[in-house]
Amino acid sequence: MTGANAGAGKPALATARKVARRLRGDGARAVVLVGSYAHGRTHYASDIDLHVIGKRGEHVLERCGGYLFSISRGTAADARRGFRDPFAVGKDVPGWRHAVILEDPHGIGRRLRLEARRWRWGLIKEKVNREVADAITHRAENVHKILGLLSQGWTMAAAVQRSFLAIVLPGILAVHLRILYESENDYAELVARKMGQPWIRCQRAALGGHGESSAAASEATLALYLLAAAKLWPLLDQEQRAVVGGACDLIRRRNRV
């Protein structure tokens, strides 16, 4: 129960157990505490994340005892699929490694936690490389859209596209760099540390970290794509290089105009 003692204060943990008992009575096979209260990184606005093993269901939010609960549902098979999904393991594996067991009469939660603690990137190495290459290739379409919208003076629409791209690119690099993170708030910062100053400068500007104009943020996002493409280039096959390389050439052409 180390995670419970370190992460969840007594009132929060008591309320979480109360909700877990109710969920167990409604048919849950296991209920575990994950997220900030399990990791011990809470703040005054932290929600309490519960994962329910049982029938699949919609993610729901509810308030109980003054706390906001975020409740996700899925089967044990769903959880194990998450351990094989390159774009899910970054959060799922640490989540299960530090999960606090609240209700687990059949030992399902404990088995999943043990599997997460035994998990290694090498188990999905080939899948990681393949899906990362696919992801950066598909994002070439966003580059084309940004460039086209900027050329027509449609700055609002371009801002939507560049905001999406600026958020997605760190996620792709997080997988490539084999980063596991305790919170979705962490991965962009962890990627920046590994990628270095050029990436940090572009990412900050792309997200408007210093009040950059929409045009400057768009230019920074395009520069981020160039950096990501260079990093991932060795993973790309001939067809993917044609797509990614074409998008990069368009960015460089714009910079020369």
Coordinates of C-alpha atoms in Angstrom, one line a residue, residues 28-252:
A28 CA -16.8 -4.5 -11.2
R29 CA -14.3 -7.4 -11.0
A30 CA -11.5 -5.1 -9.8
V31 CA -11.1 -1.4 -9.0
V32 CA -7.7 0.3 -8.8
L33 CA -6.5 3.8 -8.1
V34 CA -4.2 5.3 -10.7
G35 CA -3.1 8.7 -11.7
S36 CA -1.9 11.5 -9.5
Y37 CA -3.2 10.2 -6.2
A38 CA -1.5 6.8 -6.8
H39 CA 1.8 8.5 -7.8
G40 CA 1.8 11.0 -5.0
R41 CA 1.8 14.1 -7.2
T42 CA -1.5 15.8 -6.3
H43 CA -2.5 19.5 -6.2
Y44 CA -5.6 21.2 -4.9
A45 CA -7.5 20.6 -8.2
S46 CA -6.4 16.9 -8.7
D47 CA -9.1 14.5 -9.7
I48 CA -9.1 10.9 -8.5
D49 CA -8.6 8.4 -11.3
L50 CA -10.2 5.0 -10.9
H51 CA -9.9 2.1 -13.4
V52 CA -12.6 -0.5 -13.3
I53 CA -11.9 -4.0 -14.6
G54 CA -15.2 -5.6 -15.8
K55 CA -17.5 -4.8 -18.7
R56 CA -16.5 -2.1 -21.1
G57 CA -18.2 1.2 -20.6
E58 CA -17.9 4.9 -21.2
H59 CA -15.5 7.0 -19.3
V60 CA -17.4 9.1 -16.7
L61 CA -16.8 11.9 -14.4
E62 CA -18.7 12.3 -11.0
R63 CA -18.3 14.1 -7.8
C64 CA -18.2 12.4 -4.4
G65 CA -17.1 13.7 -1.0
G66 CA -15.9 16.9 -2.6
Y67 CA -13.6 15.2 -5.1
L68 CA -13.9 14.8 -8.8
F69 CA -13.7 11.2 -9.9
S70 CA -12.5 10.1 -13.3
I71 CA -13.7 6.6 -13.9
S72 CA -12.6 4.5 -16.8
R73 CA -13.8 1.0 -17.6
G74 CA -12.5 -2.0 -19.6
T75 CA -11.8 -5.7 -19.5
A76 CA -8.5 -7.3 -18.4
A77 CA -7.9 -8.1 -22.1
D78 CA -8.3 -4.4 -22.9
A79 CA -5.6 -3.5 -20.3
R80 CA -3.2 -6.1 -21.7
R81 CA -3.8 -4.7 -25.2
G82 CA -2.7 -1.4 -23.8
F83 CA 0.6 -3.0 -22.8
R84 CA 1.1 -3.9 -26.5
D85 CA 0.0 -0.5 -28.0
P86 CA 3.0 1.8 -28.6
F87 CA 0.9 4.9 -28.1
A88 CA -0.7 3.7 -24.9
V89 CA 2.2 2.1 -23.0
G90 CA 3.8 5.4 -22.1
K91 CA 1.0 6.1 -19.6
D92 CA -0.6 2.7 -19.1
V93 CA 2.5 0.8 -18.0
P94 CA 3.5 3.4 -15.3
G95 CA -0.2 3.7 -14.3
W96 CA -0.5 0.0 -13.6
R97 CA 3.0 -0.3 -12.0
H98 CA 1.9 2.2 -9.4
A99 CA -1.8 1.2 -9.2
V100 CA -3.2 1.0 -5.7
I101 CA -5.6 -1.9 -5.4
L102 CA -8.9 -1.0 -3.9
E103 CA -11.2 -3.9 -4.8
D104 CA -9.7 -7.1 -6.2
P105 CA -11.4 -10.3 -5.0
H106 CA -10.2 -12.4 -7.9
G107 CA -6.6 -11.1 -8.0
I108 CA -7.1 -9.6 -11.5
G109 CA -5.7 -6.2 -10.6
R110 CA -2.7 -7.6 -8.9
R111 CA -1.9 -9.8 -11.9
L112 CA -2.1 -6.8 -14.2
R113 CA 0.1 -4.8 -11.9
L114 CA 2.7 -7.5 -11.9
E115 CA 2.6 -7.8 -15.7
A116 CA 3.2 -4.0 -16.0
R117 CA 6.1 -4.2 -13.6
R118 CA 7.7 -7.0 -15.8
W119 CA 7.0 -5.1 -19.0
R120 CA 9.9 -4.0 -21.2
W121 CA 10.1 -1.9 -24.5
G122 CA 11.8 -4.8 -26.2
L123 CA 8.6 -6.7 -26.2
I124 CA 7.1 -4.4 -28.8
K125 CA 10.2 -3.0 -30.5
E126 CA 9.3 -3.7 -34.1
K127 CA 5.7 -2.5 -33.6
V128 CA 7.1 0.8 -32.1
N129 CA 9.3 1.5 -35.0
R130 CA 6.6 0.7 -37.5
E131 CA 3.9 2.8 -35.9
V132 CA 6.2 5.8 -35.2
A133 CA 7.1 5.8 -38.9
D134 CA 3.4 5.7 -39.9
A135 CA 2.6 8.5 -37.5
I136 CA 5.1 11.0 -38.7
T137 CA 4.2 10.2 -42.3
H138 CA 0.5 10.8 -41.7
R139 CA 1.3 14.2 -40.1
A140 CA 2.7 15.4 -43.4
E141 CA -0.9 16.1 -44.3
N142 CA -1.1 18.7 -41.5
V143 CA 2.0 20.3 -42.8
H144 CA 0.4 20.7 -46.3
K145 CA -2.8 22.1 -44.7
I146 CA -0.9 24.6 -42.6
L147 CA 1.1 25.8 -45.5
G148 CA -2.0 26.1 -47.8
L149 CA -4.0 28.0 -45.2
L150 CA -1.2 30.4 -44.4
S151 CA -0.7 31.1 -48.1
Q152 CA -4.4 32.0 -48.3
G153 CA -4.3 34.2 -45.2
W154 CA -6.7 31.9 -43.2
T155 CA -4.8 32.3 -40.0
M156 CA -7.5 31.0 -37.7
A157 CA -7.8 27.7 -39.6
A158 CA -4.0 27.5 -39.8
A159 CA -3.9 28.0 -36.0
V160 CA -6.2 25.0 -35.5
Q161 CA -4.0 22.8 -37.6
R162 CA -0.7 23.9 -36.1
S163 CA -2.0 23.6 -32.5
F164 CA -2.9 20.0 -33.3
L165 CA 0.4 19.3 -34.8
A166 CA 2.3 20.9 -32.0
I167 CA 0.6 18.7 -29.5
V168 CA 0.9 15.4 -31.5
L169 CA 4.5 15.6 -32.4
P170 CA 5.9 15.3 -28.9
G171 CA 3.7 12.3 -28.4
I172 CA 5.2 10.6 -31.5
L173 CA 8.7 11.4 -30.2
A174 CA 7.8 10.1 -26.7
V175 CA 7.2 6.7 -28.2
H176 CA 10.3 6.8 -30.3
L177 CA 12.4 7.8 -27.3
R178 CA 10.9 5.1 -25.2
I179 CA 9.6 7.5 -22.6
L180 CA 7.3 6.3 -19.8
Y181 CA 5.4 9.0 -18.0
E182 CA 3.3 9.2 -14.8
S183 CA 1.1 11.9 -16.1
E184 CA 0.0 13.2 -19.5
N185 CA 1.3 16.6 -18.3
D186 CA 4.8 15.2 -18.4
Y187 CA 5.6 13.8 -21.8
A188 CA 6.2 17.0 -23.7
E189 CA 8.7 18.2 -21.1
L190 CA 10.5 14.8 -21.1
V191 CA 10.7 14.8 -24.8
A192 CA 12.1 18.4 -24.8
R193 CA 14.8 17.4 -22.4
K194 CA 15.9 14.6 -24.6
M195 CA 15.7 16.5 -27.9
G196 CA 17.7 19.5 -26.7
Q197 CA 17.6 23.2 -27.2
P198 CA 16.5 23.5 -30.9
W199 CA 13.4 21.4 -30.0
I200 CA 12.8 23.3 -26.7
R201 CA 12.9 26.7 -28.5
C202 CA 10.5 25.6 -31.3
Q203 CA 8.1 23.8 -29.0
R204 CA 7.8 26.7 -26.7
A205 CA 7.2 29.1 -29.6
A206 CA 4.7 26.6 -31.2
L207 CA 2.7 26.6 -28.0
G208 CA 2.9 30.4 -27.6
G209 CA 5.1 30.1 -24.5
H210 CA 6.3 33.7 -24.9
G211 CA 3.1 35.2 -26.4
E212 CA 4.2 34.5 -30.0
S213 CA 1.9 35.7 -32.8
S214 CA -0.2 33.1 -34.6
A215 CA 2.1 33.3 -37.6
A216 CA 5.3 32.9 -35.5
A217 CA 3.7 29.9 -33.7
S218 CA 2.9 28.3 -37.1
E219 CA 6.4 28.8 -38.3
A220 CA 7.8 27.2 -35.1
T221 CA 5.4 24.2 -35.5
L222 CA 6.7 23.6 -39.0
A223 CA 10.2 23.8 -37.7
L224 CA 9.2 21.1 -35.1
Y225 CA 8.1 18.9 -37.9
L226 CA 11.5 19.3 -39.6
L227 CA 13.3 18.3 -36.4
A228 CA 11.0 15.3 -35.8
A229 CA 11.3 14.1 -39.4
A230 CA 15.1 14.3 -39.2
K231 CA 15.1 12.3 -36.0
L232 CA 12.8 9.6 -37.4
W233 CA 14.1 9.5 -41.0
P234 CA 16.1 6.2 -40.5
L235 CA 12.8 4.4 -39.7
L236 CA 11.1 5.4 -42.9
D237 CA 10.7 3.2 -45.9
Q238 CA 11.0 4.6 -49.5
E239 CA 7.4 5.6 -49.8
Q240 CA 7.3 7.2 -46.4
R241 CA 10.4 9.2 -47.2
A242 CA 8.8 10.5 -50.3
V243 CA 5.8 11.8 -48.3
V244 CA 7.8 13.2 -45.4
G245 CA 10.6 14.5 -47.5
G246 CA 8.1 16.3 -49.8
A247 CA 6.5 18.0 -46.8
C248 CA 9.9 19.0 -45.5
D249 CA 10.9 20.4 -48.9
L250 CA 7.7 22.6 -48.9
I251 CA 8.6 24.0 -45.5
R252 CA 12.1 24.8 -46.6

